[in-house]
Amino acid sequence: MLSRFLSPALPVPPSWYPGHMTQFTRMLPALLTRTDIVLELRDARLPLTSINRTFEGALARWRTERSRLSEHAALASPQASARVCERVVVFSKRDLVPEWGLEPFRMAMATRFPEQKVLFASWNKPRDLKSLSSLLVNIAKDHPHVPELNVLVVGMPNVGKSTLLNALRNIGIPGPTPKALRTSAQPGLTRALSTRLKLSTDPLVYAFDTPGVMLPFLGRGERGAERGVKLALIAGIKEGLYDIESLAAYLVYRLNVLDADAPAYLSLLPKGAAPTTDIDQFLGLLAQRLGMLKRGGIPDRQRAAAWFIKWWRDEGGSVYASAPPAAAASRRAGWGFDLEWEVGPAPDGSGRESIQKRMEECIDAYMLGVEQEESDGGAVSSTQERKRVREEKAAKRAARTRAKLAAKRGG
C-alpha cells in the first residue's frame, strides 16, 4: 500500500478567456432581468472547482432586485404574488462519482447553501432528466400568475448545457422534437446566446443556452495551478494548453489519493504491478502494456499519457465510481477530485466519521480559501489589474473633460 504522497509539480495555469466569454459576462445582468430560474450546471467530479465566481456577484444582485420588486408589488397590492427567483444547481456526470457520496454531498450543500436547489444527473439516465424536468414544471405550477417561465442555463465549458436542453425538450414537448442545439466534446462550441427554446407547453417554460464561461483568471500559485489541471482533465479547458505528461502525473496522484490500496489505474498495468507515485515508471509500464514503443523499444510516454487521460474520461471515471469506499485504518480519502479528508478513528471512539461532516468541512475550507484569495488580490491577474488601472485613468480623464466643457458652457 502507498503511504504518504505529494502532489506533483504543477504547470502555471494558462490564460484562456475567449472574447465570446467576455461578451456574455457583460450581457449577464441584463439577461437576469428577464430570468425566473437560473439553472447552473457543474461537474460532479469537480463540485467545488466548477463553481464559477464570475456568476456569484451578478446572481446575488439578481436575488436582491427580485426581492425588492416583490416587496414593492406586495405594498401596492396585498394579493400580488412574489416574483419568481429560483436557483437550481445540477451536478452533471453523476455516474462518474461514487454513489455513496451523492446524498451526503447534497445534504452538505443544503446546509451551506439553503437558497439553492441541488440535483445530481447523468444525461444517459432518463430518470434524472425527468426529475429535473418535473422540478422546472413544478416551479412554474407554483406560480400560476406567471404566464411563462424563463430559465437561464449557465456553467463552465463542456459541462453539458446544450445536451441537457435537447433532452429536456424531448421530455417536455409531446411528439417528435428536433434537436435544437449542436453539441461537442470540445469546450467552447457554443459561442453565443441561443434563441429561446421551449421546454414545456403546459405550463410554458422556455430556456436560453449560454456560452460556457471560464474564470477570467484561474489564480496564482499552487491553488491556481491545480484548478487549471483539474479543468483540463475533465476537458473543461483546452487540453492542448497543457503538457500531456503533467496532466497524467496529476491524474495518477489524484487516483492514489482516492484509493491508495487499489487505485483505478491498476487494471491498466501489467499483471502484478503495484500502485506507484513515479509517473515515469507508470507511463513506461503503460506504454509497454499497450505496445506504444518508439524505435529501439523505447516507451512512448507521450502517447501513453494521452491514452491514459482519454481512458479516464471515457471509462476510468466509471471504474472509480463503481468501487466501494476505501477502508484503510488511517489514511487520506476523498470523493471526486475536490473533496479530500483524513480517515481515522472518530472522536467518540466508534471508528466512523460522518462523510457529510467531512464534506461540509471541505466546502467551508474551499470557500474560505476563495475569499482569502480574493481579498489578497490573487483572483485577478496582473494583466487584468493593468487593464483596470487604464480604465480608471480613462474614466477620470473623461470626467475632467466633461467638467471643463460644463464650466465653459456655464461661463
Tab-separated table of C-alpha atoms in Angstrom:
chain	number	residue	atom	x	y	z
A	1	MET	CA	0.000	0.000	0.000
A	2	LEU	CA	1.189	3.540	-0.714
A	3	SER	CA	1.665	5.664	2.376
A	4	ARG	CA	2.136	9.427	2.009
A	5	PHE	CA	2.498	11.001	-1.395
A	6	LEU	CA	2.952	14.580	-2.564
A	7	SER	CA	1.231	16.371	-5.396
A	8	PRO	CA	3.482	16.574	-8.472
A	9	ALA	CA	4.865	19.897	-9.618
A	10	LEU	CA	2.076	21.664	-11.494
A	11	PRO	CA	2.474	23.957	-14.506
A	12	VAL	CA	1.482	27.603	-14.381
A	13	PRO	CA	-2.198	27.909	-15.370
A	14	PRO	CA	-2.685	29.182	-18.920
A	15	SER	CA	-4.819	32.133	-19.929
A	16	TRP	CA	-7.893	31.029	-21.868
A	17	TYR	CA	-10.743	33.521	-21.915
A	18	PRO	CA	-12.050	33.954	-25.478
A	19	GLY	CA	-13.877	37.111	-26.461
A	20	HIS	CA	-17.319	35.476	-26.513
A	21	MET	CA	-16.945	34.744	-22.787
A	22	THR	CA	-16.253	38.396	-22.045
A	23	GLN	CA	-19.243	39.416	-24.144
A	24	PHE	CA	-21.609	37.043	-22.343
A	25	THR	CA	-20.383	38.155	-18.898
A	26	ARG	CA	-21.248	41.750	-19.830
A	27	MET	CA	-24.696	40.650	-21.041
A	28	LEU	CA	-25.475	38.631	-17.904
A	29	PRO	CA	-27.011	41.394	-15.709
A	30	ALA	CA	-29.443	42.371	-18.486
A	31	LEU	CA	-30.335	38.719	-19.153
A	32	LEU	CA	-31.133	38.179	-15.481
A	33	THR	CA	-33.796	40.883	-15.550
A	34	ARG	CA	-35.921	38.544	-17.692
A	35	THR	CA	-34.873	35.332	-15.956
A	36	ASP	CA	-37.021	33.449	-13.430
A	37	ILE	CA	-34.838	30.386	-12.853
A	38	VAL	CA	-31.065	30.207	-13.048
A	39	LEU	CA	-30.074	26.631	-13.862
A	40	GLU	CA	-26.361	26.304	-13.169
A	41	LEU	CA	-24.518	23.198	-14.322
A	42	ARG	CA	-21.408	21.997	-12.539
A	43	ASP	CA	-19.332	18.848	-12.948
A	44	ALA	CA	-19.822	16.269	-10.180
A	45	ARG	CA	-16.138	15.289	-10.460
A	46	LEU	CA	-15.162	18.875	-9.577
A	47	PRO	CA	-18.114	20.021	-7.451
A	48	LEU	CA	-16.175	22.947	-5.962
A	49	THR	CA	-13.707	23.849	-8.713
A	50	SER	CA	-16.610	24.144	-11.170
A	51	ILE	CA	-18.196	26.883	-9.037
A	52	ASN	CA	-17.791	29.953	-11.224
A	53	ARG	CA	-17.179	33.017	-9.078
A	54	THR	CA	-17.811	35.199	-12.139
A	55	PHE	CA	-21.532	34.480	-11.720
A	56	GLU	CA	-21.833	34.895	-7.959
A	57	GLY	CA	-21.954	38.692	-7.738
A	58	ALA	CA	-24.442	39.013	-10.589
A	59	LEU	CA	-26.689	36.313	-9.107
A	60	ALA	CA	-26.608	37.930	-5.660
A	61	ARG	CA	-27.706	41.261	-7.172
A	62	TRP	CA	-30.429	39.433	-9.140
A	63	ARG	CA	-31.862	37.915	-5.964
A	64	THR	CA	-31.757	41.271	-4.178
A	65	GLU	CA	-33.529	43.033	-7.052
A	66	ARG	CA	-36.196	40.309	-7.322
A	67	SER	CA	-36.832	40.568	-3.583
A	68	ARG	CA	-37.173	44.348	-3.837
A	69	LEU	CA	-39.623	44.084	-6.733
A	70	SER	CA	-41.713	41.528	-4.816
A	71	GLU	CA	-41.861	43.815	-1.770
A	72	HIS	CA	-42.967	46.775	-3.882
A	73	ALA	CA	-45.640	44.682	-5.583
A	74	ALA	CA	-46.942	43.472	-2.207
A	75	LEU	CA	-47.175	47.058	-0.919
A	76	ALA	CA	-49.139	48.093	-3.996
A	77	SER	CA	-51.439	45.084	-3.794
A	78	PRO	CA	-51.551	42.588	-0.898
A	79	GLN	CA	-52.787	39.964	-3.369
A	80	ALA	CA	-49.745	40.353	-5.577
A	81	SER	CA	-47.563	37.274	-5.908
A	82	ALA	CA	-43.814	37.251	-5.396
A	83	ARG	CA	-41.535	37.397	-8.427
A	84	VAL	CA	-40.090	34.021	-9.349
A	85	CYS	CA	-36.452	33.778	-8.306
A	86	GLU	CA	-35.076	30.248	-8.134
A	87	ARG	CA	-31.536	28.917	-8.388
A	88	VAL	CA	-31.095	25.265	-9.324
A	89	VAL	CA	-27.624	23.708	-9.278
A	90	VAL	CA	-27.301	20.480	-11.266
A	91	PHE	CA	-24.164	18.377	-10.920
A	92	SER	CA	-23.737	16.564	-14.214
A	93	LYS	CA	-21.920	13.261	-14.838
A	94	ARG	CA	-23.156	11.741	-11.582
A	95	ASP	CA	-22.269	8.298	-12.932
A	96	LEU	CA	-18.573	9.255	-12.755
A	97	VAL	CA	-18.514	9.727	-8.969
A	98	PRO	CA	-19.314	7.078	-6.335
A	99	GLU	CA	-22.966	6.724	-5.399
A	100	TRP	CA	-22.147	6.618	-1.677
A	101	GLY	CA	-21.188	10.301	-1.702
A	102	LEU	CA	-24.185	11.762	-3.544
A	103	GLU	CA	-26.609	12.127	-0.652
A	104	PRO	CA	-24.012	13.294	1.917
A	105	PHE	CA	-22.809	15.932	-0.527
A	106	ARG	CA	-26.355	17.044	-1.364
A	107	MET	CA	-27.069	17.429	2.350
A	108	ALA	CA	-23.782	19.259	2.908
A	109	MET	CA	-24.661	21.706	0.113
A	110	ALA	CA	-28.172	22.184	1.521
A	111	THR	CA	-26.643	23.050	4.887
A	112	ARG	CA	-24.182	25.542	3.468
A	113	PHE	CA	-26.326	26.977	0.619
A	114	PRO	CA	-30.005	26.616	1.651
A	115	GLU	CA	-31.177	29.002	-1.095
A	116	GLN	CA	-30.052	26.573	-3.815
A	117	LYS	CA	-31.902	23.502	-5.040
A	118	VAL	CA	-29.338	20.750	-5.718
A	119	LEU	CA	-29.714	17.782	-8.060
A	120	PHE	CA	-27.351	15.170	-9.465
A	121	ALA	CA	-27.885	13.946	-13.000
A	122	SER	CA	-26.424	11.909	-15.790
A	123	TRP	CA	-27.665	12.664	-19.275
A	124	ASN	CA	-27.824	8.932	-20.083
A	125	LYS	CA	-30.229	8.284	-17.195
A	126	PRO	CA	-33.803	9.200	-18.257
A	127	ARG	CA	-34.962	9.195	-14.627
A	128	ASP	CA	-32.538	12.009	-13.752
A	129	LEU	CA	-33.696	14.094	-16.702
A	130	LYS	CA	-37.358	13.532	-15.856
A	131	SER	CA	-36.706	14.620	-12.262
A	132	LEU	CA	-35.156	17.868	-13.453
A	133	SER	CA	-37.957	18.457	-15.964
A	134	SER	CA	-40.531	17.870	-13.216
A	135	LEU	CA	-38.738	20.312	-10.925
A	136	LEU	CA	-38.904	23.095	-13.532
A	137	VAL	CA	-42.562	22.347	-14.340
A	138	ASN	CA	-43.500	22.288	-10.650
A	139	ILE	CA	-41.868	25.666	-10.073
A	140	ALA	CA	-43.999	27.008	-12.921
A	141	LYS	CA	-47.144	25.429	-11.460
A	142	ASP	CA	-46.366	27.004	-8.086
A	143	HIS	CA	-46.610	30.410	-9.788
A	144	PRO	CA	-49.791	30.222	-11.891
A	145	HIS	CA	-49.944	34.032	-12.109
A	146	VAL	CA	-46.820	33.978	-14.329
A	147	PRO	CA	-47.810	33.277	-17.961
A	148	GLU	CA	-44.411	31.772	-18.804
A	149	LEU	CA	-41.154	30.972	-17.032
A	150	ASN	CA	-37.717	31.747	-18.431
A	151	VAL	CA	-34.750	29.574	-17.489
A	152	LEU	CA	-31.171	30.761	-17.989
A	153	VAL	CA	-28.704	27.850	-18.252
A	154	VAL	CA	-25.161	28.768	-17.213
A	155	GLY	CA	-21.944	26.909	-16.437
A	156	MET	CA	-18.348	26.319	-17.395
A	157	PRO	CA	-17.381	24.984	-20.846
A	158	ASN	CA	-18.125	21.365	-21.734
A	159	VAL	CA	-20.351	20.740	-18.737
A	160	GLY	CA	-23.215	19.582	-20.979
A	161	LYS	CA	-25.622	22.524	-21.220
A	162	SER	CA	-26.650	22.008	-24.844
A	163	THR	CA	-27.042	18.241	-24.393
A	164	LEU	CA	-29.257	18.808	-21.356
A	165	LEU	CA	-31.533	21.287	-23.120
A	166	ASN	CA	-32.003	18.964	-26.091
A	167	ALA	CA	-33.008	16.175	-23.673
A	168	LEU	CA	-35.392	18.404	-21.682
A	169	ARG	CA	-37.124	19.441	-24.918
A	170	ASN	CA	-37.715	15.795	-25.783
A	171	ILE	CA	-39.265	15.184	-22.368
A	172	GLY	CA	-41.371	18.328	-22.097
A	173	ILE	CA	-42.796	18.621	-25.608
A	174	PRO	CA	-45.087	15.858	-26.915
A	175	GLY	CA	-44.278	14.230	-30.240
A	176	PRO	CA	-41.038	14.193	-32.224
A	177	THR	CA	-38.790	17.089	-31.224
A	178	PRO	CA	-35.909	18.103	-33.482
A	179	LYS	CA	-32.501	18.589	-31.915
A	180	ALA	CA	-32.237	22.321	-31.328
A	181	LEU	CA	-28.583	22.728	-30.354
A	182	ARG	CA	-25.295	21.326	-31.593
A	183	THR	CA	-23.108	19.543	-29.055
A	184	SER	CA	-19.404	18.727	-28.896
A	185	ALA	CA	-16.875	17.019	-26.618
A	186	GLN	CA	-14.582	20.015	-27.090
A	187	PRO	CA	-15.052	23.089	-24.875
A	188	GLY	CA	-16.200	26.317	-26.488
A	189	LEU	CA	-18.604	25.161	-29.235
A	190	THR	CA	-21.492	27.331	-28.002
A	191	ARG	CA	-20.235	30.870	-28.561
A	192	ALA	CA	-23.421	32.933	-28.474
A	193	LEU	CA	-26.664	33.085	-26.538
A	194	SER	CA	-29.277	30.805	-28.105
A	195	THR	CA	-32.762	31.871	-29.080
A	196	ARG	CA	-35.454	30.853	-26.603
A	197	LEU	CA	-36.094	27.119	-26.529
A	198	LYS	CA	-39.443	25.777	-25.421
A	199	LEU	CA	-39.031	23.120	-22.714
A	200	SER	CA	-42.689	22.665	-21.753
A	201	THR	CA	-46.019	23.601	-23.311
A	202	ASP	CA	-48.228	23.297	-20.234
A	203	PRO	CA	-47.130	25.224	-18.269
A	204	LEU	CA	-44.992	27.300	-20.610
A	205	VAL	CA	-41.307	27.048	-19.790
A	206	TYR	CA	-38.588	28.485	-22.012
A	207	ALA	CA	-34.795	28.357	-21.725
A	208	PHE	CA	-31.706	30.086	-23.065
A	209	ASP	CA	-28.464	28.188	-23.682
A	210	THR	CA	-25.374	30.276	-22.955
A	211	PRO	CA	-21.689	30.017	-23.864
A	212	GLY	CA	-19.520	28.223	-21.336
A	213	VAL	CA	-17.693	30.762	-19.200
A	214	MET	CA	-14.321	30.119	-17.561
A	215	LEU	CA	-12.922	32.119	-14.683
A	216	PRO	CA	-11.070	35.062	-16.269
A	217	PHE	CA	-8.072	34.128	-14.135
A	218	LEU	CA	-7.559	30.720	-12.501
A	219	GLY	CA	-5.451	32.103	-9.668
A	220	ARG	CA	-1.885	32.365	-8.514
A	221	GLY	CA	0.437	29.764	-7.076
A	222	GLU	CA	-0.426	26.159	-6.344
A	223	ARG	CA	-4.151	26.843	-5.937
A	224	GLY	CA	-4.497	28.332	-9.414
A	225	ALA	CA	-2.227	25.702	-10.967
A	226	GLU	CA	-4.317	22.868	-9.527
A	227	ARG	CA	-7.570	24.451	-10.754
A	228	GLY	CA	-6.224	24.578	-14.292
A	229	VAL	CA	-5.012	20.967	-14.311
A	230	LYS	CA	-8.308	19.685	-12.888
A	231	LEU	CA	-10.325	21.540	-15.520
A	232	ALA	CA	-8.057	20.285	-18.296
A	233	LEU	CA	-8.532	16.692	-17.106
A	234	ILE	CA	-12.318	16.918	-17.464
A	235	ALA	CA	-11.975	18.769	-20.813
A	236	GLY	CA	-13.367	21.967	-19.309
A	237	ILE	CA	-10.383	23.870	-20.688
A	238	LYS	CA	-8.436	23.190	-23.863
A	239	GLU	CA	-6.175	20.209	-23.214
A	240	GLY	CA	-3.618	21.471	-25.746
A	241	LEU	CA	-2.721	24.309	-23.382
A	242	TYR	CA	-1.006	21.759	-21.132
A	243	ASP	CA	1.847	19.280	-21.370
A	244	ILE	CA	0.087	15.912	-21.532
A	245	GLU	CA	2.536	14.210	-19.135
A	246	SER	CA	1.858	16.871	-16.488
A	247	LEU	CA	-1.843	16.075	-16.701
A	248	ALA	CA	-1.123	12.336	-16.437
A	249	ALA	CA	1.111	12.889	-13.388
A	250	TYR	CA	-1.618	14.763	-11.555
A	251	LEU	CA	-4.223	12.146	-12.520
A	252	VAL	CA	-2.050	9.356	-11.077
A	253	TYR	CA	-1.593	11.376	-7.889
A	254	ARG	CA	-5.326	12.047	-7.516
A	255	LEU	CA	-6.283	8.405	-8.118
A	256	ASN	CA	-3.759	7.398	-5.471
A	257	VAL	CA	-5.401	9.800	-3.020
A	258	LEU	CA	-8.835	8.338	-3.728
A	259	ASP	CA	-7.674	4.764	-3.132
A	260	ALA	CA	-4.071	4.070	-2.207
A	261	ASP	CA	-4.677	0.309	-1.953
A	262	ALA	CA	-6.230	-0.236	-5.377
A	263	PRO	CA	-6.211	2.946	-7.492
A	264	ALA	CA	-8.460	2.856	-10.562
A	265	TYR	CA	-5.456	2.787	-12.939
A	266	LEU	CA	-4.102	-0.505	-11.566
A	267	SER	CA	-6.038	-2.663	-14.041
A	268	LEU	CA	-4.213	-0.911	-16.911
A	269	LEU	CA	-0.759	-2.056	-15.829
A	270	PRO	CA	0.872	-5.450	-16.340
A	271	LYS	CA	-0.330	-8.198	-14.006
A	272	GLY	CA	1.291	-7.963	-10.590
A	273	ALA	CA	2.171	-4.271	-10.853
A	274	ALA	CA	1.796	-2.259	-7.659
A	275	PRO	CA	0.462	1.284	-7.141
A	276	THR	CA	3.112	3.885	-7.829
A	277	THR	CA	3.847	7.568	-7.373
A	278	ASP	CA	6.534	7.588	-10.100
A	279	ILE	CA	4.988	8.979	-13.299
A	280	ASP	CA	7.943	7.882	-15.453
A	281	GLN	CA	7.612	4.332	-14.186
A	282	PHE	CA	3.835	4.401	-14.621
A	283	LEU	CA	3.908	5.683	-18.193
A	284	GLY	CA	6.715	3.267	-19.072
A	285	LEU	CA	4.695	0.294	-17.818
A	286	LEU	CA	1.553	1.538	-19.537
A	287	ALA	CA	3.334	2.078	-22.852
A	288	GLN	CA	4.774	-1.437	-22.650
A	289	ARG	CA	1.337	-2.905	-21.918
A	290	LEU	CA	-0.246	-1.015	-24.832
A	291	GLY	CA	2.598	-1.677	-27.271
A	292	MET	CA	3.293	2.048	-27.630
A	293	LEU	CA	7.009	1.846	-28.362
A	294	LYS	CA	9.384	4.010	-30.324
A	295	ARG	CA	12.300	2.702	-32.372
A	296	GLY	CA	14.565	0.596	-30.201
A	297	GLY	CA	11.720	-0.441	-27.906
A	298	ILE	CA	11.686	2.879	-26.020
A	299	PRO	CA	8.290	3.503	-24.365
A	300	ASP	CA	6.369	6.358	-25.993
A	301	ARG	CA	5.332	8.182	-22.824
A	302	GLN	CA	3.535	10.987	-24.650
A	303	ARG	CA	1.200	8.583	-26.446
A	304	ALA	CA	0.673	6.592	-23.260
A	305	ALA	CA	-0.172	9.761	-21.329
A	306	ALA	CA	-2.701	10.856	-23.957
A	307	TRP	CA	-4.290	7.391	-23.967
A	308	PHE	CA	-4.443	7.378	-20.143
A	309	ILE	CA	-6.294	10.679	-19.982
A	310	LYS	CA	-8.739	9.613	-22.688
A	311	TRP	CA	-9.303	6.351	-20.800
A	312	TRP	CA	-10.060	8.332	-17.661
A	313	ARG	CA	-12.679	10.460	-19.411
A	314	ASP	CA	-14.303	7.562	-21.276
A	315	GLU	CA	-14.045	4.638	-18.861
A	316	GLY	CA	-11.840	5.296	-15.857
A	317	GLY	CA	-14.310	7.542	-14.091
A	318	SER	CA	-16.832	4.701	-14.116
A	319	VAL	CA	-14.213	2.274	-12.763
A	320	TYR	CA	-13.526	4.617	-9.861
A	321	ALA	CA	-17.212	5.382	-9.296
A	322	SER	CA	-18.159	1.713	-9.019
A	323	ALA	CA	-15.573	0.953	-6.313
A	324	PRO	CA	-16.674	0.896	-2.646
A	325	PRO	CA	-15.238	3.466	-0.210
A	326	ALA	CA	-11.643	2.733	0.745
A	327	ALA	CA	-11.429	1.189	4.203
A	328	ALA	CA	-7.846	1.719	5.332
A	329	ALA	CA	-7.327	2.285	9.049
A	330	SER	CA	-5.591	5.656	8.825
A	331	ARG	CA	-5.062	7.479	5.535
A	332	ARG	CA	-6.443	10.186	3.287
A	333	ALA	CA	-9.546	9.590	1.252
A	334	GLY	CA	-11.905	11.642	-0.846
A	335	TRP	CA	-14.812	11.928	-3.220
A	336	GLY	CA	-14.339	13.351	-6.688
A	337	PHE	CA	-11.257	15.487	-7.250
A	338	ASP	CA	-12.179	18.317	-4.864
A	339	LEU	CA	-13.042	16.732	-1.532
A	340	GLU	CA	-10.270	15.128	0.475
A	341	TRP	CA	-10.047	14.319	4.174
A	342	GLU	CA	-8.216	12.302	6.786
A	343	VAL	CA	-9.692	8.921	7.640
A	344	GLY	CA	-9.097	7.797	11.204
A	345	PRO	CA	-10.803	6.979	14.499
A	346	ALA	CA	-13.705	9.275	15.288
A	347	PRO	CA	-13.563	11.349	18.490
A	348	ASP	CA	-16.278	9.187	20.063
A	349	GLY	CA	-14.180	6.066	19.568
A	350	SER	CA	-16.637	4.475	17.140
A	351	GLY	CA	-14.085	4.330	14.350
A	352	ARG	CA	-16.529	6.069	11.996
A	353	GLU	CA	-16.801	9.658	10.906
A	354	SER	CA	-19.657	11.383	9.197
A	355	ILE	CA	-18.983	11.731	5.478
A	356	GLN	CA	-21.395	14.644	5.361
A	357	LYS	CA	-19.482	16.421	8.135
A	358	ARG	CA	-16.197	15.909	6.316
A	359	MET	CA	-17.752	17.253	3.124
A	360	GLU	CA	-19.072	20.314	4.946
A	361	GLU	CA	-15.561	20.956	6.248
A	362	CYS	CA	-14.197	20.664	2.696
A	363	ILE	CA	-16.783	23.151	1.415
A	364	ASP	CA	-16.011	25.589	4.244
A	365	ALA	CA	-12.271	25.325	3.649
A	366	TYR	CA	-12.707	25.871	-0.087
A	367	MET	CA	-14.972	28.913	0.307
A	368	LEU	CA	-12.690	30.409	2.962
A	369	GLY	CA	-9.721	29.913	0.670
A	370	VAL	CA	-11.542	31.621	-2.193
A	371	GLU	CA	-12.480	34.591	-0.003
A	372	GLN	CA	-8.903	34.906	1.241
A	373	GLU	CA	-7.588	34.648	-2.299
A	374	GLU	CA	-9.885	37.418	-3.495
A	375	SER	CA	-9.078	39.694	-0.547
A	376	ASP	CA	-5.363	39.215	-1.260
A	377	GLY	CA	-5.860	40.041	-4.935
A	378	GLY	CA	-4.949	36.535	-6.035
A	379	ALA	CA	-8.095	36.151	-8.142
A	380	VAL	CA	-7.018	38.932	-10.524
A	381	SER	CA	-4.144	38.593	-12.955
A	382	SER	CA	-1.545	41.313	-13.461
A	383	THR	CA	-2.958	41.848	-16.963
A	384	GLN	CA	-6.458	42.386	-15.580
A	385	GLU	CA	-5.110	44.733	-12.914
A	386	ARG	CA	-3.276	46.850	-15.526
A	387	LYS	CA	-6.448	46.949	-17.615
A	388	ARG	CA	-8.476	48.083	-14.589
A	389	VAL	CA	-5.972	50.870	-13.852
A	390	ARG	CA	-6.081	52.028	-17.505
A	391	GLU	CA	-9.887	52.076	-17.465
A	392	GLU	CA	-9.948	54.065	-14.220
A	393	LYS	CA	-7.492	56.618	-15.641
A	394	ALA	CA	-9.547	56.899	-18.841
A	395	ALA	CA	-12.737	57.418	-16.806
A	396	LYS	CA	-11.055	60.174	-14.754
A	397	ARG	CA	-9.819	61.913	-17.906
A	398	ALA	CA	-13.300	61.741	-19.407
A	399	ALA	CA	-14.808	63.145	-16.202
A	400	ARG	CA	-12.316	66.048	-16.210
A	401	THR	CA	-13.081	66.748	-19.858
A	402	ARG	CA	-16.823	66.815	-19.165
A	403	ALA	CA	-16.279	69.105	-16.193
A	404	LYS	CA	-14.219	71.553	-18.304
A	405	LEU	CA	-16.845	71.597	-21.048
A	406	ALA	CA	-19.582	72.195	-18.480
A	407	ALA	CA	-17.562	75.051	-16.950
A	408	LYS	CA	-17.083	76.664	-20.358
A	409	ARG	CA	-20.796	76.438	-21.137
A	410	GLY	CA	-21.567	77.848	-17.710
A	411	GLY	CA	-19.124	80.715	-18.242
